[in-house]
Short mmCIF file of C-alpha atoms in Angstrom, two decimals:
data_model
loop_
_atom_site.label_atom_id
_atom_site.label_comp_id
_atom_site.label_asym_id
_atom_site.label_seq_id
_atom_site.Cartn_x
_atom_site.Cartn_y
_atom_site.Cartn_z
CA UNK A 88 1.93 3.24 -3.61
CA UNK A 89 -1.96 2.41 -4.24
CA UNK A 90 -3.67 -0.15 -2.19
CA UNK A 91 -6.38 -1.70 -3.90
CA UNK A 92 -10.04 -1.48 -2.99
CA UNK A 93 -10.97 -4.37 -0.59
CA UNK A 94 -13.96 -5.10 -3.16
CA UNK A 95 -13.48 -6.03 -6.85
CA UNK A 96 -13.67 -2.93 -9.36
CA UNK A 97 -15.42 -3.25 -13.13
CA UNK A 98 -12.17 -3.13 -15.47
CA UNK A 99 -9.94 -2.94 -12.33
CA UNK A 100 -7.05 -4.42 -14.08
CA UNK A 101 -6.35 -1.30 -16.67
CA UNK A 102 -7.17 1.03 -13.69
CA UNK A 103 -4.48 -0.44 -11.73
CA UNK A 104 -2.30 -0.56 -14.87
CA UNK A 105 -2.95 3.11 -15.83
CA UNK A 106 -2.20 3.72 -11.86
CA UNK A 107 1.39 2.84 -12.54
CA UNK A 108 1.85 4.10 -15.90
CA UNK A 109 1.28 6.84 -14.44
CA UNK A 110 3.47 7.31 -11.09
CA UNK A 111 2.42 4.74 -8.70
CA UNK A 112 5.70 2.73 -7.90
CA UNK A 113 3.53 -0.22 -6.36
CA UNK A 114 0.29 -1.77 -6.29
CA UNK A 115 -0.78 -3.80 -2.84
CA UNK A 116 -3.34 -6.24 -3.95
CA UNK A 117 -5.47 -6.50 -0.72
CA UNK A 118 -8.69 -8.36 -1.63
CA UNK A 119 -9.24 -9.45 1.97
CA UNK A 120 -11.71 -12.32 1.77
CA UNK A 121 -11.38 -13.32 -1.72
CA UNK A 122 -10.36 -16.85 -2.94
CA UNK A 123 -6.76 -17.57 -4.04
CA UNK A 124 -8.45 -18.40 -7.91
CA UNK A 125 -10.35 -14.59 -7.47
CA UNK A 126 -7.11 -13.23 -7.23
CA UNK A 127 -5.41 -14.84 -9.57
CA UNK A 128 -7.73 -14.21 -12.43
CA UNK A 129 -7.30 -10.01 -11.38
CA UNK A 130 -3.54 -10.82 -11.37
CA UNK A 131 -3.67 -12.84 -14.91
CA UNK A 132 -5.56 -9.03 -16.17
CA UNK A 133 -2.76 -7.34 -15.96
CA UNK A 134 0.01 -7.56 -18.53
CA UNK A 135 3.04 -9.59 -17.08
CA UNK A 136 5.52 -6.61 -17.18
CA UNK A 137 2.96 -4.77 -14.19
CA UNK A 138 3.37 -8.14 -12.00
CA UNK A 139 6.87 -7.23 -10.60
CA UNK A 140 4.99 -3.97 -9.40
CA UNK A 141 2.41 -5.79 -7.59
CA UNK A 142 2.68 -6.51 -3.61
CA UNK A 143 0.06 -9.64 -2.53
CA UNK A 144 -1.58 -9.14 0.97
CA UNK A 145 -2.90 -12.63 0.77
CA UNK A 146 -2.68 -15.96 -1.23
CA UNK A 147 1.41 -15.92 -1.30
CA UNK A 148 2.00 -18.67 -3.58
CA UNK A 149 0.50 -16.71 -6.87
CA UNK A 150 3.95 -14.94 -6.21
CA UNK A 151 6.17 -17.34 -7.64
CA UNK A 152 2.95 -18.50 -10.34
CA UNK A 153 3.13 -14.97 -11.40
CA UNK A 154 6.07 -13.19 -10.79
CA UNK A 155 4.75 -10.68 -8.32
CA UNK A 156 7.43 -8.63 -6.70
CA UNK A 157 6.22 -8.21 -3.07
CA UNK A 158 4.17 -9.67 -0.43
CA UNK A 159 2.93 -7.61 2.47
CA UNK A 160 2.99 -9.01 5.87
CA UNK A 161 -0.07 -8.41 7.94
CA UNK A 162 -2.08 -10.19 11.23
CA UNK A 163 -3.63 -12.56 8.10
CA UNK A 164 -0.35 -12.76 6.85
CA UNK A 165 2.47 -12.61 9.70
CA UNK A 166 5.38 -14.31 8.38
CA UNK A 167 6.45 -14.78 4.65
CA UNK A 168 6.90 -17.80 2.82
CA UNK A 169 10.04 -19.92 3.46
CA UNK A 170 12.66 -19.54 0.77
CA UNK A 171 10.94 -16.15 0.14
CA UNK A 172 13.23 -13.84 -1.99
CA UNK A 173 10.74 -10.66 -3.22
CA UNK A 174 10.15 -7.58 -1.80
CA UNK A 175 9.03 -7.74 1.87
CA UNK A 176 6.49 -5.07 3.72
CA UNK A 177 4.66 -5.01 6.86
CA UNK A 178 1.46 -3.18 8.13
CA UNK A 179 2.23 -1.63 11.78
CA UNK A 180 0.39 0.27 13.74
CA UNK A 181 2.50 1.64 16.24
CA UNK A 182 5.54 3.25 16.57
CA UNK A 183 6.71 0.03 19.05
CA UNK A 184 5.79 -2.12 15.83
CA UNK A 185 7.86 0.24 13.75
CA UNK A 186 10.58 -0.57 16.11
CA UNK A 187 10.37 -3.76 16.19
CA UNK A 188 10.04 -5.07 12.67
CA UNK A 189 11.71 -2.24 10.25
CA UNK A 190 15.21 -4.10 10.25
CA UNK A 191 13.49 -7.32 8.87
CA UNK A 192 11.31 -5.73 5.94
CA UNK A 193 12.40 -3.54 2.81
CA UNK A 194 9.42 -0.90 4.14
CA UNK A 195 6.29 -1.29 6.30
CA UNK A 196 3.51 1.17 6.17
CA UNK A 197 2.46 3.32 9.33
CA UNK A 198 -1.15 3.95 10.05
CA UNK A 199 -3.41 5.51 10.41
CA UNK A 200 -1.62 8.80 10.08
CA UNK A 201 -4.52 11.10 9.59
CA UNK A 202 -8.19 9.78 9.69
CA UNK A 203 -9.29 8.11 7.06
CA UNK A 204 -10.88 8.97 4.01
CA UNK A 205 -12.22 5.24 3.27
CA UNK A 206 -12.76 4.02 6.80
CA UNK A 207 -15.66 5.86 8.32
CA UNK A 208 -14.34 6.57 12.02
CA UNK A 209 -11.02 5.64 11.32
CA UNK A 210 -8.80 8.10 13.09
CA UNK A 211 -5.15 9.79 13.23
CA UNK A 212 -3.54 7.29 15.62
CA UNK A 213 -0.44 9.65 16.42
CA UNK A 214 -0.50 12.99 17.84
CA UNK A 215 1.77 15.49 15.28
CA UNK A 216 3.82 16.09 18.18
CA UNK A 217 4.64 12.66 18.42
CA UNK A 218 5.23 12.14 15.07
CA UNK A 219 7.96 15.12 15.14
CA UNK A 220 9.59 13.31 18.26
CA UNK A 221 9.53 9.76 16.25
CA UNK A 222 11.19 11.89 13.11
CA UNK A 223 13.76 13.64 15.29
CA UNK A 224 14.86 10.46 16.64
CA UNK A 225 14.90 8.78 13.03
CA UNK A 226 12.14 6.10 14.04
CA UNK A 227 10.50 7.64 10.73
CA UNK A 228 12.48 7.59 7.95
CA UNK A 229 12.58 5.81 4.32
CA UNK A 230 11.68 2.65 4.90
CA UNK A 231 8.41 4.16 6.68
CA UNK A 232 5.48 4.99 4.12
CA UNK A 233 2.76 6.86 5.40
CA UNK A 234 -0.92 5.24 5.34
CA UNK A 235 -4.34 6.57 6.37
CA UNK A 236 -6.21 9.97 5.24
CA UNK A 237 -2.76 10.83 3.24
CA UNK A 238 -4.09 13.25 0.18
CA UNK A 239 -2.04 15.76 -1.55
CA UNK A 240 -2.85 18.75 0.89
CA UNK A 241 -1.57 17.04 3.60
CA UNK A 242 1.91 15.70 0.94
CA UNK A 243 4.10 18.72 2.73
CA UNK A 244 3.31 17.37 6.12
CA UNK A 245 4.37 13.62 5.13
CA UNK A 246 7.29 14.82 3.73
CA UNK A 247 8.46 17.31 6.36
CA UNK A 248 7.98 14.13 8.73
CA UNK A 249 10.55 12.28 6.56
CA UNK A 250 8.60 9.19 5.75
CA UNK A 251 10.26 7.67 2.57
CA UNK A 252 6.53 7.55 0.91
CA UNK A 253 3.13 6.92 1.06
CA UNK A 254 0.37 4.38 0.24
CA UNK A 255 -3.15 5.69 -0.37
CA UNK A 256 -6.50 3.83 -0.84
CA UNK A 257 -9.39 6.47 -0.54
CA UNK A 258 -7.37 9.62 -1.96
CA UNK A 259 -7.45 7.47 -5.39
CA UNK A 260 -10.57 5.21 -4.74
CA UNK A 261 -12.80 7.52 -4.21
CA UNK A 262 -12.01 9.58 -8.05
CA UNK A 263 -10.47 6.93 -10.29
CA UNK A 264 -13.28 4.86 -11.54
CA UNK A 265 -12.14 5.30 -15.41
CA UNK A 266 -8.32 5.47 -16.90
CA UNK A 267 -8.93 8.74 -17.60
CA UNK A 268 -9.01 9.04 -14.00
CA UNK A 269 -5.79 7.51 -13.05
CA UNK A 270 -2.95 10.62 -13.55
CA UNK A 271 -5.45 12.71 -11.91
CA UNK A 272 -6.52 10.37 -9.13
CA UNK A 273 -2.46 10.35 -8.71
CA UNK A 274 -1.85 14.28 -8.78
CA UNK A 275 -0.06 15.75 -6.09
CA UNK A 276 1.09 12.86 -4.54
CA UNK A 277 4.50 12.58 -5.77
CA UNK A 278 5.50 15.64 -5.81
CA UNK A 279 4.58 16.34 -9.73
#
């Protein structure tokens, strides 16, 4: 999964359409700050068959407006929508929150795994050796994608850890600034 920069791109919408053309299975939109009519104009970009594909991190009713398939749950964010029927995710941020909240969501993201590549000072919130303990014990497992620092040297780790994916914001951000950039921006990560 690709999480969207937190600022607005030049000619974001084909590089987040070229992102899942070629192998992301979901886009987050997480604009945090921008108007509900900022968003919408991103989301009315990109062709109407990517809008299943898209999870919202804020501004829930362009959901049913646009057919998005997910919203992400969040502190913004905590609770979804009444009458809600998409695809539900969660942000945590400890294993206690992973816990807590994975039998009520179709996945939540776990971070920060490593540090960071876009968050200057961001670090690896979990010791490896915890990690391996929360794995044994089947804390980790599909519904957990890893978040934070995840780049395709460090794919074998995720895996061997058995989260069911991973969401990435820097490993992409920081090389896909063209289409052209997109399948490479992606390489690596899913196992291709």
């Amino acid at each position: 999964m690709v999480i969207t920069s937190p600022q607005f791109l030049p000619d974001e919408a084909s590089l987040l359409e070229a992102l899942l053309a070629y192998g992301a299975d979901r886009i987050h939109l997480r604009k945090p700050g921008c108007s509900e009519q900022e968003l919408a104009c991103l989301i009315e970009q990109l062709p109407p068959h990517c809008h299943p594909r898209l999870s919202l991190h804020d501004h829930f009713a362009l959901a049913e407006r646009y057919g998005i398939g997910g919203i992400h749950l969040n502190g913004r964010n905590p609770v979804p929508p009444p009458g809600y029927r998409g695809i539900v995710s969660r942000s945590c941020h400890s294993l206690s929150e992973v816990a807590r909240y994975k039998a009520g969501v179709d996945y939540l993201f776990l971070s920060p795994i490593f540090d960071s590549i876009s968050k200057t000072g961001y670090r690896a919130a979990f010791p490896p050796q915890v990690l391996d303990e929360a794995a044994r014990s089947g804390l980790i497992d599909r519904k957990v994608v890893a978040l934070g620092g995840v780049s395709a040297q460090k794919m074998p780790q995720v895996r061997a850890w058995g989260f069911g994916g991973v969401a990435v914001l820097g490993a992409v951000w920081q090389q896909c600034r063209t289409v052209a950039d997109a399948r490479v921006a992606l390489s690596g990560l899913s196992g291709q």
